[in-house]
Amino acid sequence: MTTAHNLRPLITTVFVPSAIFGIGQGAGAPVIALLARDLGASVPVAGVIVALVGLGAVLGDLPAGRIVATFGERRAIIGGSTLGAIGVLLSLLAWNPIALAVGAVLTGFSTAVWGLARQSYLAEVVPIGMRARAMATFALMWRLGFFVGPFLGAAVIVAFGIRGGFAIQLVGVVLSGALMARVPDPPRESGAAVPTVTTLPQILRRHRRLLSTLGTGSLLMGAARASREAVLPLWADHIGVDAAAVSVLFGIGAAVDLLCSYPAGYLMDRYGRRFIAVPSLVVIGVAFVLLPFARDLVTLGAISILLGIGNGLGNGVIMTLGADVAPPATRAEFLAAWRLTHDTGMFTGPLAVGALAAVVPLGLAVVGIGLVSGAGAAVMYRYIPVYSPWPRPPVQEDVAREAVPPNAAAVPEPR
């Protein structure tokens, strides 16, 4: 029987680099808007520049699958790290808002390529019985780094100024890329040994039913999870809670998020993906619906903890589902399309909050995002058993990794 001991070889090659990468992103993220303002950008323009990181990730999802399939995980990581270093360096040296915006797009683009290469690597080397734990640990280490990054960045900013956050991010990108680039590409399954020239449009057509059903659940989960980063500060400002207190609430929520992350992976491996995905979205949805009733710091803190629980429970769900349903012959290309669904939700969720708040009271906008989360839970409940059934057919644990994709017996895809 597989035990957690088997994940130890991944500590220095995947998990530690993920934490270092997260530290860099955590250090750089808070200073983008501040540097944009220092360079003369208005508040709305500064907000757009921050959003360009997410847009870059969406744009990066489009070619990432072909890049990984063509060059392999190792070279994709080297290329992604190089592009990311250029983007961060451009941000570090930015002389006007346009240069900073270009750096933000390049950084997001490289993150998409780097992330897909890591996910594809884990999908290849980790047995299906431990897949959720591996994906959850990978995501956990990134979140841990992102949690630590702002504190480390703050210390450097005090010493060297606002651009110090980007200096930490540059070191994180280069160091994490160098660590993971030491690992050779994994041997391919026999089903994936023949080179393919599958394009993203072909993947979208071939898997249109899966992507329009389960993929919709992935999109809605991305929108719900990203929206919390916009909703909580907006509501705090609405009820008069100051920025410092909001930062503390975010820290508390992030800590709870981390505590829930690894148990979520263990429970997914033991009881299936739906066992975690649906409660995660339900908890987030309930938190959003309750948020308009928060009238002071204590009740807002309780909502922040609830959001942290919901987000932590969903740690690794999207990556695990993608690895479950990805066909080995076109794994990287499919994972690019799969990541596109979630990243699109991550990008559009906060924008939807702003758009709703512009036409209806903020409380109604928050409840609307809660309904989006509930819709995502319903979609996941309906379609996870169709594409990632649990318990899985016995043949898939051993034979599938040599001969057939894990989902081959259960997911007839339309052609």
XYZ file of C-alpha atoms in Angstrom:
415
model
C 0.000 0.000 0.000
C 1.292 3.453 -0.908
C 2.225 5.676 2.018
C 3.138 9.306 2.420
C 6.793 8.209 2.491
C 6.681 8.008 -1.308
C 6.209 11.757 -1.596
C 9.558 12.470 0.044
C 11.597 12.448 -3.200
C 9.404 15.347 -4.344
C 10.315 17.571 -1.390
C 13.414 19.177 -2.897
C 12.358 18.901 -6.537
C 8.739 20.108 -6.407
C 7.511 21.153 -2.961
C 10.413 23.364 -1.826
C 10.653 25.107 -5.241
C 6.912 25.730 -5.045
C 7.324 27.388 -1.642
C 10.193 29.542 -2.902
C 8.166 30.550 -5.947
C 5.261 31.436 -3.644
C 7.523 33.553 -1.425
C 8.554 35.553 -4.471
C 4.984 36.072 -5.636
C 3.865 36.956 -2.121
C 6.598 39.581 -1.876
C 5.849 41.090 -5.279
C 2.045 41.075 -5.306
C 1.440 43.821 -2.699
C 3.762 46.347 -4.356
C 2.442 46.292 -7.932
C -0.347 48.767 -7.274
C 1.862 50.881 -4.985
C 4.627 51.179 -7.569
C 2.050 51.965 -10.268
C 0.816 54.864 -8.144
C 4.390 56.057 -7.546
C 4.918 56.042 -11.312
C 1.926 58.332 -11.796
C -0.898 55.888 -12.534
C -4.397 56.706 -11.294
C -6.156 54.362 -8.880
C -8.246 52.682 -11.648
C -5.160 52.258 -13.854
C -3.213 50.787 -10.937
C -6.043 48.282 -10.437
C -5.922 47.327 -14.110
C -2.161 46.750 -13.917
C -2.686 44.399 -10.977
C -5.334 42.519 -12.990
C -2.891 42.143 -15.898
C -1.029 39.455 -13.936
C -4.197 37.351 -14.100
C -4.678 38.216 -17.764
C -1.130 37.086 -18.452
C -1.891 33.748 -16.793
C -4.974 33.287 -18.994
C -2.955 34.151 -22.105
C -0.192 31.811 -20.964
C -2.616 28.912 -20.647
C -3.252 29.034 -24.401
C 0.218 27.936 -25.629
C 1.443 26.316 -22.385
C 0.234 22.837 -23.335
C 2.038 22.857 -26.672
C 5.178 24.233 -25.034
C 5.278 21.446 -22.435
C 4.325 18.735 -24.954
C 6.956 19.897 -27.438
C 9.891 20.647 -25.161
C 9.114 18.602 -22.033
C 8.545 19.688 -18.448
C 12.185 20.485 -17.672
C 12.815 22.817 -20.599
C 9.360 24.393 -20.162
C 10.279 25.205 -16.555
C 13.614 26.704 -17.652
C 11.886 28.783 -20.326
C 9.060 29.818 -18.006
C 11.524 30.815 -15.290
C 13.574 32.832 -17.775
C 10.503 34.659 -19.064
C 9.320 35.232 -15.501
C 12.701 36.640 -14.505
C 12.530 39.056 -17.448
C 9.019 40.128 -16.437
C 9.957 40.686 -12.798
C 13.169 42.484 -13.770
C 11.146 44.768 -16.041
C 8.797 45.486 -13.134
C 11.741 46.085 -10.815
C 13.267 48.621 -13.219
C 9.950 50.040 -14.498
C 10.264 53.698 -15.477
C 6.558 54.242 -16.259
C 3.214 52.434 -15.827
C 3.427 50.908 -19.319
C 6.702 49.134 -18.530
C 5.211 47.886 -15.269
C 2.124 46.631 -17.130
C 4.264 44.695 -19.630
C 6.214 43.165 -16.750
C 2.950 42.124 -15.064
C 1.691 40.375 -18.210
C 5.010 38.547 -18.735
C 5.055 37.460 -15.090
C 1.524 36.042 -15.313
C 2.297 34.349 -18.638
C 5.399 32.637 -17.261
C 3.531 31.512 -14.152
C 1.015 29.683 -16.353
C 3.760 27.813 -18.226
C 5.664 27.010 -15.027
C 2.519 25.866 -13.227
C 1.372 23.609 -16.048
C 4.801 21.986 -16.306
C 4.792 21.193 -12.572
C 1.236 19.838 -12.695
C 2.053 17.674 -15.717
C 5.137 16.321 -13.955
C 3.180 15.338 -10.844
C 0.459 13.721 -12.952
C 3.130 11.558 -14.595
C 5.163 10.453 -11.577
C 2.649 10.164 -8.712
C 0.401 7.053 -8.433
C -3.277 7.836 -8.659
C -3.885 6.683 -5.084
C -1.684 9.535 -3.817
C -2.426 12.093 -6.496
C -4.644 14.390 -4.422
C -2.152 14.484 -1.544
C 0.673 15.333 -3.933
C -1.336 18.087 -5.631
C -2.586 19.442 -2.310
C 0.929 19.490 -0.841
C 2.234 21.227 -3.945
C -0.467 23.902 -3.637
C 0.018 24.065 0.138
C 3.713 24.860 -0.222
C 2.950 27.619 -2.722
C 0.378 29.108 -0.348
C 2.792 28.831 2.552
C 5.341 30.757 0.521
C 2.761 33.336 -0.501
C 1.879 33.739 3.185
C 5.525 34.292 4.195
C 6.459 36.414 1.167
C 4.793 39.688 2.194
C 6.563 39.667 5.573
C 9.956 39.049 3.978
C 9.160 41.638 1.319
C 8.195 44.168 3.977
C 11.587 43.835 5.644
C 13.392 44.422 2.349
C 11.096 47.339 1.464
C 11.918 49.039 4.765
C 15.620 48.737 3.955
C 15.678 49.418 0.211
C 12.355 50.961 -0.797
C 9.188 49.805 -2.525
C 10.971 47.991 -5.370
C 12.500 45.616 -2.833
C 9.437 43.380 -3.119
C 10.279 42.751 -6.773
C 13.885 41.990 -5.833
C 12.660 39.176 -3.574
C 10.363 37.941 -6.351
C 13.237 37.895 -8.851
C 15.347 35.756 -6.523
C 12.374 33.450 -5.932
C 11.700 32.921 -9.644
C 15.350 32.195 -10.485
C 16.026 29.950 -7.473
C 12.826 27.902 -7.764
C 13.356 27.417 -11.489
C 16.954 26.307 -10.946
C 15.923 23.772 -8.293
C 13.196 22.140 -10.368
C 15.210 22.254 -13.599
C 17.550 19.656 -12.072
C 14.883 16.990 -12.513
C 14.849 15.075 -15.812
C 11.602 14.705 -17.706
C 9.606 11.675 -16.479
C 9.340 8.611 -18.709
C 6.131 8.730 -20.724
C 3.415 6.120 -20.551
C 3.118 3.976 -23.623
C -0.086 5.780 -24.563
C 1.801 9.049 -24.630
C 4.957 7.869 -26.366
C 3.924 8.856 -29.886
C 4.542 12.559 -30.570
C 1.408 14.546 -31.271
C 0.659 17.875 -32.893
C -2.626 18.430 -31.103
C -3.641 22.084 -30.930
C -5.669 23.782 -28.228
C -8.711 24.219 -30.538
C -8.586 20.474 -31.242
C -8.465 19.740 -27.518
C -11.427 22.068 -26.924
C -13.458 20.324 -29.623
C -12.458 16.805 -28.608
C -13.272 17.355 -24.943
C -16.058 19.887 -25.400
C -18.544 17.946 -23.278
C -16.170 17.598 -20.328
C -14.985 21.209 -20.509
C -18.520 22.579 -20.847
C -19.762 20.619 -17.815
C -17.051 19.819 -15.286
C -15.010 22.677 -16.743
C -17.844 25.051 -15.883
C -17.555 23.902 -12.279
C -13.829 24.659 -12.427
C -14.538 28.153 -13.790
C -17.133 28.881 -11.099
C -14.788 27.640 -8.377
C -12.058 29.936 -9.693
C -14.438 32.901 -9.728
C -15.675 32.228 -6.190
C -12.213 31.744 -4.720
C -10.699 34.812 -6.377
C -13.678 37.016 -5.485
C -13.000 36.688 -1.755
C -9.850 38.802 -2.204
C -12.005 41.647 -3.519
C -15.145 41.153 -1.455
C -13.604 41.069 2.023
C -11.693 44.385 1.750
C -14.637 46.101 0.051
C -17.046 45.082 2.795
C -14.517 45.979 5.492
C -14.255 49.462 4.008
C -18.049 49.617 3.784
C -18.423 49.082 7.534
C -15.462 51.268 8.478
C -12.778 48.693 9.354
C -9.290 50.129 8.747
C -6.692 48.691 6.365
C -4.384 47.368 9.089
C -7.201 45.329 10.627
C -8.116 43.976 7.189
C -4.513 42.812 6.732
C -4.690 40.968 10.041
C -7.958 39.308 8.981
C -6.355 38.203 5.731
C -3.474 36.718 7.692
C -5.833 34.813 9.986
C -7.806 33.512 7.022
C -4.595 32.457 5.260
C -3.431 30.569 8.353
C -6.725 28.656 8.540
C -6.457 28.006 4.800
C -3.027 26.397 5.303
C -4.251 24.220 8.184
C -7.018 22.760 6.014
C -4.910 22.137 2.917
C -3.131 18.816 3.489
C -6.125 17.124 5.194
C -8.151 18.042 2.097
C -5.745 16.087 -0.112
C -5.825 13.075 2.208
C -9.633 13.060 2.261
C -9.793 13.320 -1.527
C -7.545 10.290 -1.895
C -9.613 8.355 0.631
C -13.169 9.365 -0.222
C -13.015 10.896 -3.687
C -12.863 14.335 -5.232
C -16.533 15.231 -4.774
C -16.243 14.644 -1.016
C -14.078 17.791 -0.794
C -14.955 19.903 -3.850
C -18.635 20.325 -3.021
C -18.243 21.246 0.699
C -15.476 23.687 -0.237
C -17.781 25.657 -2.528
C -20.724 25.385 -0.152
C -18.685 26.846 2.724
C -17.411 29.701 0.525
C -20.954 30.379 -0.702
C -22.370 30.432 2.829
C -19.608 32.828 3.906
C -20.467 35.221 1.073
C -24.169 35.112 1.879
C -23.447 35.825 5.570
C -20.948 38.625 4.867
C -23.591 41.398 4.480
C -24.653 40.658 8.063
C -21.131 41.387 9.397
C -21.207 44.750 11.150
C -18.001 44.795 13.209
C -14.466 43.418 13.344
C -15.454 40.274 15.270
C -18.144 39.130 12.854
C -15.948 40.061 9.889
C -13.170 37.959 11.412
C -15.524 34.993 11.719
C -16.416 35.323 8.020
C -12.718 35.528 7.134
C -12.090 32.268 9.006
C -15.021 30.633 7.224
C -13.643 31.735 3.852
C -10.242 30.352 4.845
C -11.804 26.987 5.685
C -13.666 26.857 2.379
C -10.650 27.835 0.310
C -8.355 25.467 2.207
C -10.731 22.546 1.652
C -10.564 23.225 -2.084
C -6.771 23.139 -2.099
C -5.582 20.935 -4.958
C -9.077 19.999 -6.183
C -8.744 21.567 -9.632
C -5.240 20.205 -10.248
C -6.262 16.736 -9.082
C -9.381 16.634 -11.253
C -7.356 17.804 -14.240
C -4.798 15.043 -13.704
C -7.606 12.478 -13.276
C -9.285 13.213 -16.588
C -6.283 14.154 -18.744
C -5.537 11.603 -21.508
C -1.824 10.588 -21.372
C -1.298 11.021 -25.116
C -2.175 14.727 -24.920
C -1.815 15.324 -21.198
C -0.055 18.685 -21.342
C -2.347 20.096 -24.039
C -5.431 18.991 -22.151
C -4.182 20.395 -18.848
C -3.652 23.747 -20.590
C -7.329 23.783 -21.624
C -8.348 22.652 -18.136
C -6.284 25.342 -16.408
C -7.792 27.896 -18.779
C -11.251 27.249 -17.308
C -10.114 27.895 -13.750
C -7.804 30.813 -14.557
C -10.578 32.479 -16.541
C -12.761 32.276 -13.455
C -9.946 33.643 -11.294
C -9.567 36.594 -13.651
C -13.256 37.369 -14.174
C -14.488 36.787 -10.601
C -13.138 40.007 -9.069
C -14.168 41.930 -12.201
C -17.714 40.595 -11.761
C -17.743 41.826 -8.160
C -16.840 45.315 -9.330
C -19.386 45.255 -12.150
C -22.194 44.082 -9.863
C -21.296 46.610 -7.179
C -21.561 49.368 -9.794
C -25.244 48.633 -10.485
C -26.593 47.118 -7.237
C -25.833 47.628 -3.520
C -22.608 45.957 -2.410
C -24.500 43.534 -0.155
C -26.482 42.197 -3.121
C -23.303 41.901 -5.186
C -21.728 39.803 -2.415
C -24.781 37.550 -2.215
C -24.634 37.199 -6.001
C -21.083 35.820 -5.750
C -22.344 33.462 -3.042
C -24.922 32.147 -5.524
C -22.137 31.659 -8.080
C -20.316 29.517 -5.529
C -23.484 27.511 -4.895
C -23.912 26.948 -8.629
C -20.322 25.693 -8.781
C -21.059 23.235 -5.960
C -24.093 21.918 -7.854
C -22.081 21.427 -11.048
C -19.293 19.641 -9.188
C -21.799 17.402 -7.391
C -23.401 16.418 -10.688
C -20.360 15.892 -12.908
C -17.419 14.778 -10.752
C -18.844 11.212 -10.516
C -19.233 11.161 -14.313
C -15.603 11.986 -15.080
C -13.736 11.054 -11.894
C -15.792 8.285 -10.240
C -14.988 7.016 -6.747
C -14.076 4.369 -5.858
C -12.211 4.031 -9.130
C -12.308 0.771 -11.122
C -9.595 -1.587 -9.725
C -7.782 -1.878 -13.063
C -6.976 1.818 -13.033
C -4.638 1.729 -10.038
C -1.999 -0.482 -11.640
C -2.680 -1.210 -15.278
C -3.763 2.307 -16.199
C -0.358 3.822 -15.605
C 1.115 1.436 -18.174
C -1.605 1.048 -20.751
C -4.655 3.299 -20.488
C -5.513 6.730 -19.125
C -7.007 6.771 -15.603
C -10.326 7.951 -16.972
C -10.489 5.682 -20.012
C -12.989 3.218 -18.591
C -15.326 5.850 -17.286
C -15.119 8.867 -19.564
C -16.179 8.250 -23.160
C -15.302 11.518 -24.865
C -17.183 12.672 -27.953
C -15.149 13.008 -31.126
